[in-house]
Amino acid sequence: MFLASRNVCCCGIKLRADLLSRSIKHSTSATMPFRHKNARRIEGLDSNVWVEFTKVAADPSIVNLGQGLPDISPPSYVKEELAKVAAVDRLNQYTRGFGHPSLVKALSQVYEKVCGRKIDPLTDILVTVGAYGSLFSTIQALIEEGDEVIIIEPFYDCYEPMVKMAGAKPVFIPLRCKKDGNTASSADWVLDPAELANKFNSKTKAIILNTPHNPIGKVFTLEELQVIADLCIKHDTLCISDEVYEWLVYKGNKHIKIATLPGMWERTVTIGSAGKTYSVTGWKLGWSIGPEHLIKHLQVVHQNTLYTCPTPLQEALAQAFWTDYKRMDHPDCYFYSLSRELESKRDRMAQLLKGAGLKPVIPDGGYFMIVDVSMLNVDLSDVDEKQPYDYKFVKWMIASKKLSAIPLSAFCALETKKQFEKYIRFCFIKKDSTLDAAEVILKNWNK
Amino acid sequence: MLRRAGPSLRHFLLQRNISAGHSSCSREAKMSRPVQARRLEGIDKNIWVEFVKLATTYSKVNLGQGFPDFPAPEFLREALLRALSGGSPMLHQYTRAFGHPPLVKVLAQFFEKLLGRELDPMTNVMVTVGAYQALFCCFQALVDEGDEVIIIEPFFDCYEPMVKMAGGTPVFVPLRPNPPKDGKLMSSADWQLDPAELASKFNERTKAIVLNSPNNPLGKVFSRGELGLIAELCVKHDVLCISDEVYEWLVYDGKQHIRIASLQGMWERTVIIGSAGKTFSATGWKVGWVVGPDRLLQHLRTVHQNSVYHCATIAQEAVAQGFQRELTLYGKPESYFVQLPKELQQKRDWLVQSLDGVGMKPIIPEGTYFLVADISPFKSDVPDVPNSDEPYDSRFAKWMVKNKGLAAIPLSAFYSEAHKNNYTNFIRFCFAKEEATLKAASDILQKWKQEKTSS
């Protein structure tokens, strides 16, 4: 069509129109002109593990322990707040771009308590469309071509494409199991300090930290955070700290915010999520908290990308936060009660997997559990695909066992996929009936 | 550009500070190198941040920022409540990333009707966080460094910084006023593109043109002839069209909103943008969409999945139900898409009368809920400041909100830097307001006029 219009542009409108109308009928199959190509920034970023696996697991007969979304109900007061808000006229219209006033106020109060420092709701906080939106705003604001960004493997899969979309180079460092394969806990997966130090150089702009960690469930200790902090300070590097699972930390563990370590507040953007805090992933509200001199750049990105987040959801979330802020010193605060609920689900999940002859890696935090499936000895060598073992295993498991999970190599860079291909990830923020169904499958595994 | 100070000196200073027990909490130390990405250069200013603050602080009557002060329709709020009470708890969890299935399905059905072509809800429609994010996805997906993007002035202000953030070069072409010779009030239709001028803006670097019809701030509804002109140039130069049609239902005086994508050769090169906020008077819900060919939308999907990924489920569910209702009532008098423009037309006429009555000359908009007025008779209250950086109309609007409590937006907000002083006398009013608000605005204007006449 492109060629046709070029050739006849001097031959009169009628002929061109005729050619155009003919080409329209074929336009969907016509050769795409060069100009309609995608912008370079998204080259190679079109595939996405979730698109593939959520489709496969959408079949309701499959017990879905794959994608990280709760099938438990959010607390009733959270839903009630949204119902109340729907009745207030002005809350259906635009609110403050960088965050609804009552929400940023509530967030500043909660996090002031947690961090032990003053947080200005207007300058130190940005409300975004989920923590995903915070990651995007942070990376677009602070990362560019020529920069290197250190990503710890396995990693929540969006870090790599987001860093690439910003034109920067991701530099990977794996968590390694220190117990020689016989791992029982997420704490056994550690960074090698010398290896980590080697990854830092003058081009390093930031390191992305995720604690509690998805998919392993590791909760970085103070010592481990100090190693990272020391390197950030030494190399004048930023820290992007994804702490969406901050409240989901199990007995014997403490979530520590790297931003509270000396020298770190001024170089850290800490990211949180309403979806994970209140089991409302579909509300898609998150936030970035940090020093004004960093947050102001995220705000510029935000005002040039989507400008404001939905008002009614922000207001309802603010009210929920006030409810829990008031009881932050009490055990029935949702931040702690959810954690307790999930700990028992974690323990149950671990039991079920052990019962099937598997060795799960017990997570210290988060709502995911990884497990080495190689001991099941499922032979998939005849499956004619170049995919890593865990991808093939999960597809086989979905088809033959009606149970879904996510292959761990989805969370690794190309070069490292082999190291993690015997692991798959289960999500356990599921109601009892879902776990019951999983139990049946796992108990009958060998039958 | 030297981005870093010598590591040894900085390290030494830090070590000294740490060993002196100097806690970072007590000093606002910054990183020693420029920290922000270059893509933010020149896009940090935003007129709304300033004017919204002024309106919040000073205004008694806010006709500034574009949102209704009347409620969203009852059926929409009921849809949300139904979803909350009876709907599945999974409505609080992630839905399909590219759009909640009930919403993309009904949008496809709707737009099939409007465009007269078959649409696949999965590949020809995507849901975004407001039309704002749809615009962002378009520029990020399709504009590269070195690309030129034609923007028609005056324009919704975000187009320029978004093009820049994508590394593109905005190229401006103005709508020029051709006032009617009989001394009647101007209409937005009297602001027109010069065909030769428009054609001269297209070259081999032109990647896209941004069309906004009905146009914010003027309210212009581009005619079939005008769209045909743009379409012809797009086809001739193989240029994309980003068509911002958020005010598609708000057209008056029996005018018709024509979708450029329905013109010859345009479907395959156009991305149509829409907004639930404007369609259903619920700007705070931030639900928008794009409609277009798969081969363009696939790239928007890539941007979307790498930036926000999902949009809020429950808002999408309620908007889907709103559209279902409108689908069954399409064309009927009870349709919200029939009632809303009817109501707004009355409000438009009311405001036009009020402004004309005090000597401000409104440009009668053919669409949207904005109108622009010439405030010349009132200029004496705000003396000119020669060599001022700030455009006159901006100073006027700020003075007006502080001293008269009436908020409006200067027209220069909708012009590129180079052209901000092209027009000094126009400000934009939003009339999507309750009668009481419009009456209060009228009272302020009347009083102001009286003060001027008596002084």
PDB file of C-alpha atoms in Angstrom, chain B residues 140-308:
ATOM      1  CA  GLN B 140       6.636   5.381  23.671  1.00  0.00           C
ATOM      2  CA  ALA B 141       5.655   2.605  21.279  1.00  0.00           C
ATOM      3  CA  LEU B 142       5.921   4.471  18.027  1.00  0.00           C
ATOM      4  CA  VAL B 143       8.166   7.535  18.364  1.00  0.00           C
ATOM      5  CA  ASP B 144      11.948   7.307  18.242  1.00  0.00           C
ATOM      6  CA  GLU B 145      14.725   9.860  18.462  1.00  0.00           C
ATOM      7  CA  GLY B 146      14.810  11.764  15.206  1.00  0.00           C
ATOM      8  CA  ASP B 147      11.097  11.357  14.560  1.00  0.00           C
ATOM      9  CA  GLU B 148       8.974  14.421  14.104  1.00  0.00           C
ATOM     10  CA  VAL B 149       5.438  14.583  15.445  1.00  0.00           C
ATOM     11  CA  ILE B 150       3.021  17.235  14.215  1.00  0.00           C
ATOM     12  CA  ILE B 151       0.963  18.878  16.930  1.00  0.00           C
ATOM     13  CA  ILE B 152      -1.883  21.248  16.128  1.00  0.00           C
ATOM     14  CA  GLU B 153      -1.935  24.353  18.333  1.00  0.00           C
ATOM     15  CA  PRO B 154      -3.606  25.017  20.697  1.00  0.00           C
ATOM     16  CA  PHE B 155      -3.153  21.546  22.142  1.00  0.00           C
ATOM     17  CA  PHE B 156      -3.774  19.570  25.307  1.00  0.00           C
ATOM     18  CA  ASP B 157      -0.525  20.343  27.018  1.00  0.00           C
ATOM     19  CA  CYS B 158       0.809  16.833  27.623  1.00  0.00           C
ATOM     20  CA  TYR B 159       1.395  16.056  23.908  1.00  0.00           C
ATOM     21  CA  GLU B 160       4.571  18.142  23.748  1.00  0.00           C
ATOM     22  CA  PRO B 161       6.405  16.739  26.796  1.00  0.00           C
ATOM     23  CA  MET B 162       5.351  13.211  25.896  1.00  0.00           C
ATOM     24  CA  VAL B 163       6.806  13.555  22.392  1.00  0.00           C
ATOM     25  CA  LYS B 164      10.002  14.950  23.905  1.00  0.00           C
ATOM     26  CA  MET B 165      10.234  12.201  26.504  1.00  0.00           C
ATOM     27  CA  ALA B 166      10.080   9.710  23.623  1.00  0.00           C
ATOM     28  CA  GLY B 167      12.990  11.531  22.005  1.00  0.00           C
ATOM     29  CA  GLY B 168      10.827  12.971  19.248  1.00  0.00           C
ATOM     30  CA  THR B 169      10.704  16.515  17.902  1.00  0.00           C
ATOM     31  CA  PRO B 170       7.343  18.278  18.125  1.00  0.00           C
ATOM     32  CA  VAL B 171       6.461  20.305  15.032  1.00  0.00           C
ATOM     33  CA  PHE B 172       3.677  22.797  15.575  1.00  0.00           C
ATOM     34  CA  VAL B 173       1.016  23.998  13.179  1.00  0.00           C
ATOM     35  CA  PRO B 174      -1.561  26.534  14.363  1.00  0.00           C
ATOM     36  CA  LEU B 175      -5.275  26.773  14.031  1.00  0.00           C
ATOM     37  CA  ARG B 176      -5.742  30.368  12.876  1.00  0.00           C
ATOM     38  CA  PRO B 177      -8.785  32.431  13.732  1.00  0.00           C
ATOM     39  CA  ASN B 178     -10.837  33.748  10.814  1.00  0.00           C
ATOM     40  CA  PRO B 179     -13.337  35.979  12.580  1.00  0.00           C
ATOM     41  CA  PRO B 180     -16.756  36.285  10.918  1.00  0.00           C
ATOM     42  CA  LYS B 181     -17.108  39.569   9.056  1.00  0.00           C
ATOM     43  CA  ASP B 182     -20.549  40.350  10.428  1.00  0.00           C
ATOM     44  CA  GLY B 183     -19.256  41.007  13.952  1.00  0.00           C
ATOM     45  CA  LYS B 184     -20.986  37.933  15.358  1.00  0.00           C
ATOM     46  CA  LEU B 185     -19.305  35.902  18.055  1.00  0.00           C
ATOM     47  CA  MET B 186     -16.609  33.585  16.768  1.00  0.00           C
ATOM     48  CA  SER B 187     -17.220  29.893  16.687  1.00  0.00           C
ATOM     49  CA  SER B 188     -14.539  27.261  17.193  1.00  0.00           C
ATOM     50  CA  ALA B 189     -15.232  26.413  13.547  1.00  0.00           C
ATOM     51  CA  ASP B 190     -13.672  29.760  12.621  1.00  0.00           C
ATOM     52  CA  TRP B 191     -10.294  28.510  13.828  1.00  0.00           C
ATOM     53  CA  GLN B 192      -8.796  26.608  10.918  1.00  0.00           C
ATOM     54  CA  LEU B 193      -5.662  25.033   9.572  1.00  0.00           C
ATOM     55  CA  ASP B 194      -4.071  26.540   6.521  1.00  0.00           C
ATOM     56  CA  PRO B 195      -3.823  23.586   4.111  1.00  0.00           C
ATOM     57  CA  ALA B 196      -0.561  24.724   2.540  1.00  0.00           C
ATOM     58  CA  GLU B 197       0.942  25.440   5.937  1.00  0.00           C
ATOM     59  CA  LEU B 198      -0.107  22.005   7.186  1.00  0.00           C
ATOM     60  CA  ALA B 199       1.291  20.272   4.125  1.00  0.00           C
ATOM     61  CA  SER B 200       4.615  22.046   4.594  1.00  0.00           C
ATOM     62  CA  LYS B 201       5.033  20.458   8.023  1.00  0.00           C
ATOM     63  CA  PHE B 202       5.125  16.932   6.590  1.00  0.00           C
ATOM     64  CA  ASN B 203       8.481  15.521   5.547  1.00  0.00           C
ATOM     65  CA  GLU B 204      10.302  12.202   5.544  1.00  0.00           C
ATOM     66  CA  ARG B 205      11.012  12.497   9.257  1.00  0.00           C
ATOM     67  CA  THR B 206       7.367  12.915  10.183  1.00  0.00           C
ATOM     68  CA  LYS B 207       6.286   9.871  12.166  1.00  0.00           C
ATOM     69  CA  ALA B 208       2.881  10.928  13.374  1.00  0.00           C
ATOM     70  CA  ILE B 209       0.354  13.700  13.703  1.00  0.00           C
ATOM     71  CA  VAL B 210      -1.685  14.161  16.857  1.00  0.00           C
ATOM     72  CA  LEU B 211      -5.299  15.006  16.177  1.00  0.00           C
ATOM     73  CA  ASN B 212      -7.644  16.070  18.951  1.00  0.00           C
ATOM     74  CA  SER B 213     -11.233  16.338  17.877  1.00  0.00           C
ATOM     75  CA  PRO B 214     -13.331  17.624  19.528  1.00  0.00           C
ATOM     76  CA  ASN B 215     -10.428  19.910  20.433  1.00  0.00           C
ATOM     77  CA  ASN B 216      -9.396  20.967  23.902  1.00  0.00           C
ATOM     78  CA  PRO B 217      -9.223  23.996  24.549  1.00  0.00           C
ATOM     79  CA  LEU B 218     -11.080  25.560  21.615  1.00  0.00           C
ATOM     80  CA  GLY B 219     -13.934  23.068  21.342  1.00  0.00           C
ATOM     81  CA  LYS B 220     -13.409  22.723  17.604  1.00  0.00           C
ATOM     82  CA  VAL B 221     -15.042  19.733  15.926  1.00  0.00           C
ATOM     83  CA  PHE B 222     -13.057  19.009  12.793  1.00  0.00           C
ATOM     84  CA  SER B 223     -15.245  18.754   9.717  1.00  0.00           C
ATOM     85  CA  ARG B 224     -15.134  15.918   7.212  1.00  0.00           C
ATOM     86  CA  GLY B 225     -13.274  18.171   4.805  1.00  0.00           C
ATOM     87  CA  GLU B 226     -10.677  19.141   7.386  1.00  0.00           C
ATOM     88  CA  LEU B 227     -10.166  15.518   8.408  1.00  0.00           C
ATOM     89  CA  GLY B 228      -9.922  14.541   4.758  1.00  0.00           C
ATOM     90  CA  LEU B 229      -7.095  17.017   4.322  1.00  0.00           C
ATOM     91  CA  ILE B 230      -5.194  15.547   7.240  1.00  0.00           C
ATOM     92  CA  ALA B 231      -5.922  12.012   6.087  1.00  0.00           C
ATOM     93  CA  GLU B 232      -4.651  12.668   2.605  1.00  0.00           C
ATOM     94  CA  LEU B 233      -1.360  13.974   3.963  1.00  0.00           C
ATOM     95  CA  CYS B 234      -1.039  11.015   6.330  1.00  0.00           C
ATOM     96  CA  VAL B 235      -1.530   8.584   3.492  1.00  0.00           C
ATOM     97  CA  LYS B 236       0.734  10.504   1.127  1.00  0.00           C
ATOM     98  CA  HIS B 237       3.579  10.664   3.623  1.00  0.00           C
ATOM     99  CA  ASP B 238       2.854   7.346   5.329  1.00  0.00           C
ATOM    100  CA  VAL B 239       2.378   9.021   8.653  1.00  0.00           C
ATOM    101  CA  LEU B 240       0.574   7.660  11.715  1.00  0.00           C
ATOM    102  CA  CYS B 241      -2.352   9.423  13.299  1.00  0.00           C
ATOM    103  CA  ILE B 242      -2.801   9.533  17.074  1.00  0.00           C
ATOM    104  CA  SER B 243      -6.421  10.515  17.400  1.00  0.00           C
ATOM    105  CA  ASP B 244      -7.415  11.838  20.810  1.00  0.00           C
ATOM    106  CA  GLU B 245     -11.209  11.625  20.783  1.00  0.00           C
ATOM    107  CA  VAL B 246     -11.952  11.789  24.499  1.00  0.00           C
ATOM    108  CA  TYR B 247     -14.746  14.332  23.974  1.00  0.00           C
ATOM    109  CA  GLU B 248     -16.332  12.272  21.173  1.00  0.00           C
ATOM    110  CA  TRP B 249     -19.812  12.413  22.728  1.00  0.00           C
ATOM    111  CA  LEU B 250     -19.746  16.099  23.555  1.00  0.00           C
ATOM    112  CA  VAL B 251     -20.765  17.732  20.303  1.00  0.00           C
ATOM    113  CA  TYR B 252     -23.444  20.394  20.013  1.00  0.00           C
ATOM    114  CA  ASP B 253     -25.867  22.030  17.612  1.00  0.00           C
ATOM    115  CA  GLY B 254     -26.523  18.759  15.819  1.00  0.00           C
ATOM    116  CA  LYS B 255     -22.916  18.498  14.698  1.00  0.00           C
ATOM    117  CA  GLN B 256     -21.383  15.097  14.070  1.00  0.00           C
ATOM    118  CA  HIS B 257     -18.172  13.738  15.495  1.00  0.00           C
ATOM    119  CA  ILE B 258     -16.374  12.096  12.609  1.00  0.00           C
ATOM    120  CA  ARG B 259     -13.726   9.493  13.332  1.00  0.00           C
ATOM    121  CA  ILE B 260     -10.684   9.955  11.131  1.00  0.00           C
ATOM    122  CA  ALA B 261     -10.045   6.206  11.314  1.00  0.00           C
ATOM    123  CA  SER B 262     -13.161   5.700   9.202  1.00  0.00           C
ATOM    124  CA  LEU B 263     -11.688   7.691   6.308  1.00  0.00           C
ATOM    125  CA  GLN B 264      -9.982   6.019   3.376  1.00  0.00           C
ATOM    126  CA  GLY B 265      -6.569   4.602   4.171  1.00  0.00           C
ATOM    127  CA  MET B 266      -6.707   5.662   7.808  1.00  0.00           C
ATOM    128  CA  TRP B 267      -7.708   2.608   9.838  1.00  0.00           C
ATOM    129  CA  GLU B 268      -4.325   0.939   9.432  1.00  0.00           C
ATOM    130  CA  ARG B 269      -2.393   4.015  10.552  1.00  0.00           C
ATOM    131  CA  THR B 270      -4.599   5.421  13.313  1.00  0.00           C
ATOM    132  CA  VAL B 271      -4.778   4.803  17.039  1.00  0.00           C
ATOM    133  CA  ILE B 272      -8.057   6.087  18.488  1.00  0.00           C
ATOM    134  CA  ILE B 273      -8.005   7.165  22.112  1.00  0.00           C
ATOM    135  CA  GLY B 274     -11.043   7.328  24.367  1.00  0.00           C
ATOM    136  CA  SER B 275     -11.837   8.049  27.992  1.00  0.00           C
ATOM    137  CA  ALA B 276     -14.374   6.742  30.479  1.00  0.00           C
ATOM    138  CA  GLY B 277     -13.668   9.828  32.571  1.00  0.00           C
ATOM    139  CA  LYS B 278     -15.046  12.127  29.895  1.00  0.00           C
ATOM    140  CA  THR B 279     -17.640   9.688  28.549  1.00  0.00           C
ATOM    141  CA  PHE B 280     -19.178   9.008  31.931  1.00  0.00           C
ATOM    142  CA  SER B 281     -18.269  12.187  33.863  1.00  0.00           C
ATOM    143  CA  ALA B 282     -16.006  10.219  36.182  1.00  0.00           C
ATOM    144  CA  THR B 283     -12.545  11.622  35.557  1.00  0.00           C
ATOM    145  CA  GLY B 284     -11.259  10.180  38.818  1.00  0.00           C
ATOM    146  CA  TRP B 285     -11.737   6.600  37.671  1.00  0.00           C
ATOM    147  CA  LYS B 286      -8.862   6.852  35.195  1.00  0.00           C
ATOM    148  CA  VAL B 287     -10.100   4.280  32.699  1.00  0.00           C
ATOM    149  CA  GLY B 288      -9.222   4.912  29.068  1.00  0.00           C
ATOM    150  CA  TRP B 289      -8.672   2.838  25.951  1.00  0.00           C
ATOM    151  CA  VAL B 290      -7.102   2.610  22.544  1.00  0.00           C
ATOM    152  CA  VAL B 291      -8.735   1.155  19.469  1.00  0.00           C
ATOM    153  CA  GLY B 292      -6.745   0.380  16.367  1.00  0.00           C
ATOM    154  CA  PRO B 293      -5.141  -2.225  14.126  1.00  0.00           C
ATOM    155  CA  ASP B 294      -3.298  -5.071  15.811  1.00  0.00           C
ATOM    156  CA  ARG B 295      -0.032  -4.215  14.141  1.00  0.00           C
ATOM    157  CA  LEU B 296       0.025  -0.865  15.934  1.00  0.00           C
ATOM    158  CA  LEU B 297      -1.651  -1.987  19.163  1.00  0.00           C
ATOM    159  CA  GLN B 298       0.807  -4.844  19.593  1.00  0.00           C
ATOM    160  CA  HIS B 299       3.492  -2.241  20.254  1.00  0.00           C
ATOM    161  CA  LEU B 300       1.284  -0.331  22.676  1.00  0.00           C
ATOM    162  CA  ARG B 301       0.749  -3.637  24.487  1.00  0.00           C
ATOM    163  CA  THR B 302       4.495  -4.044  24.827  1.00  0.00           C
ATOM    164  CA  VAL B 303       4.812  -0.609  26.411  1.00  0.00           C
ATOM    165  CA  HIS B 304       1.818  -1.265  28.653  1.00  0.00           C
ATOM    166  CA  GLN B 305       3.107  -4.616  29.897  1.00  0.00           C
ATOM    167  CA  ASN B 306       6.429  -2.987  30.753  1.00  0.00           C
ATOM    168  CA  SER B 307       5.029   0.084  32.488  1.00  0.00           C
ATOM    169  CA  VAL B 308       1.788  -0.481  34.391  1.00  0.00           C
TER     170      VAL B 308
END
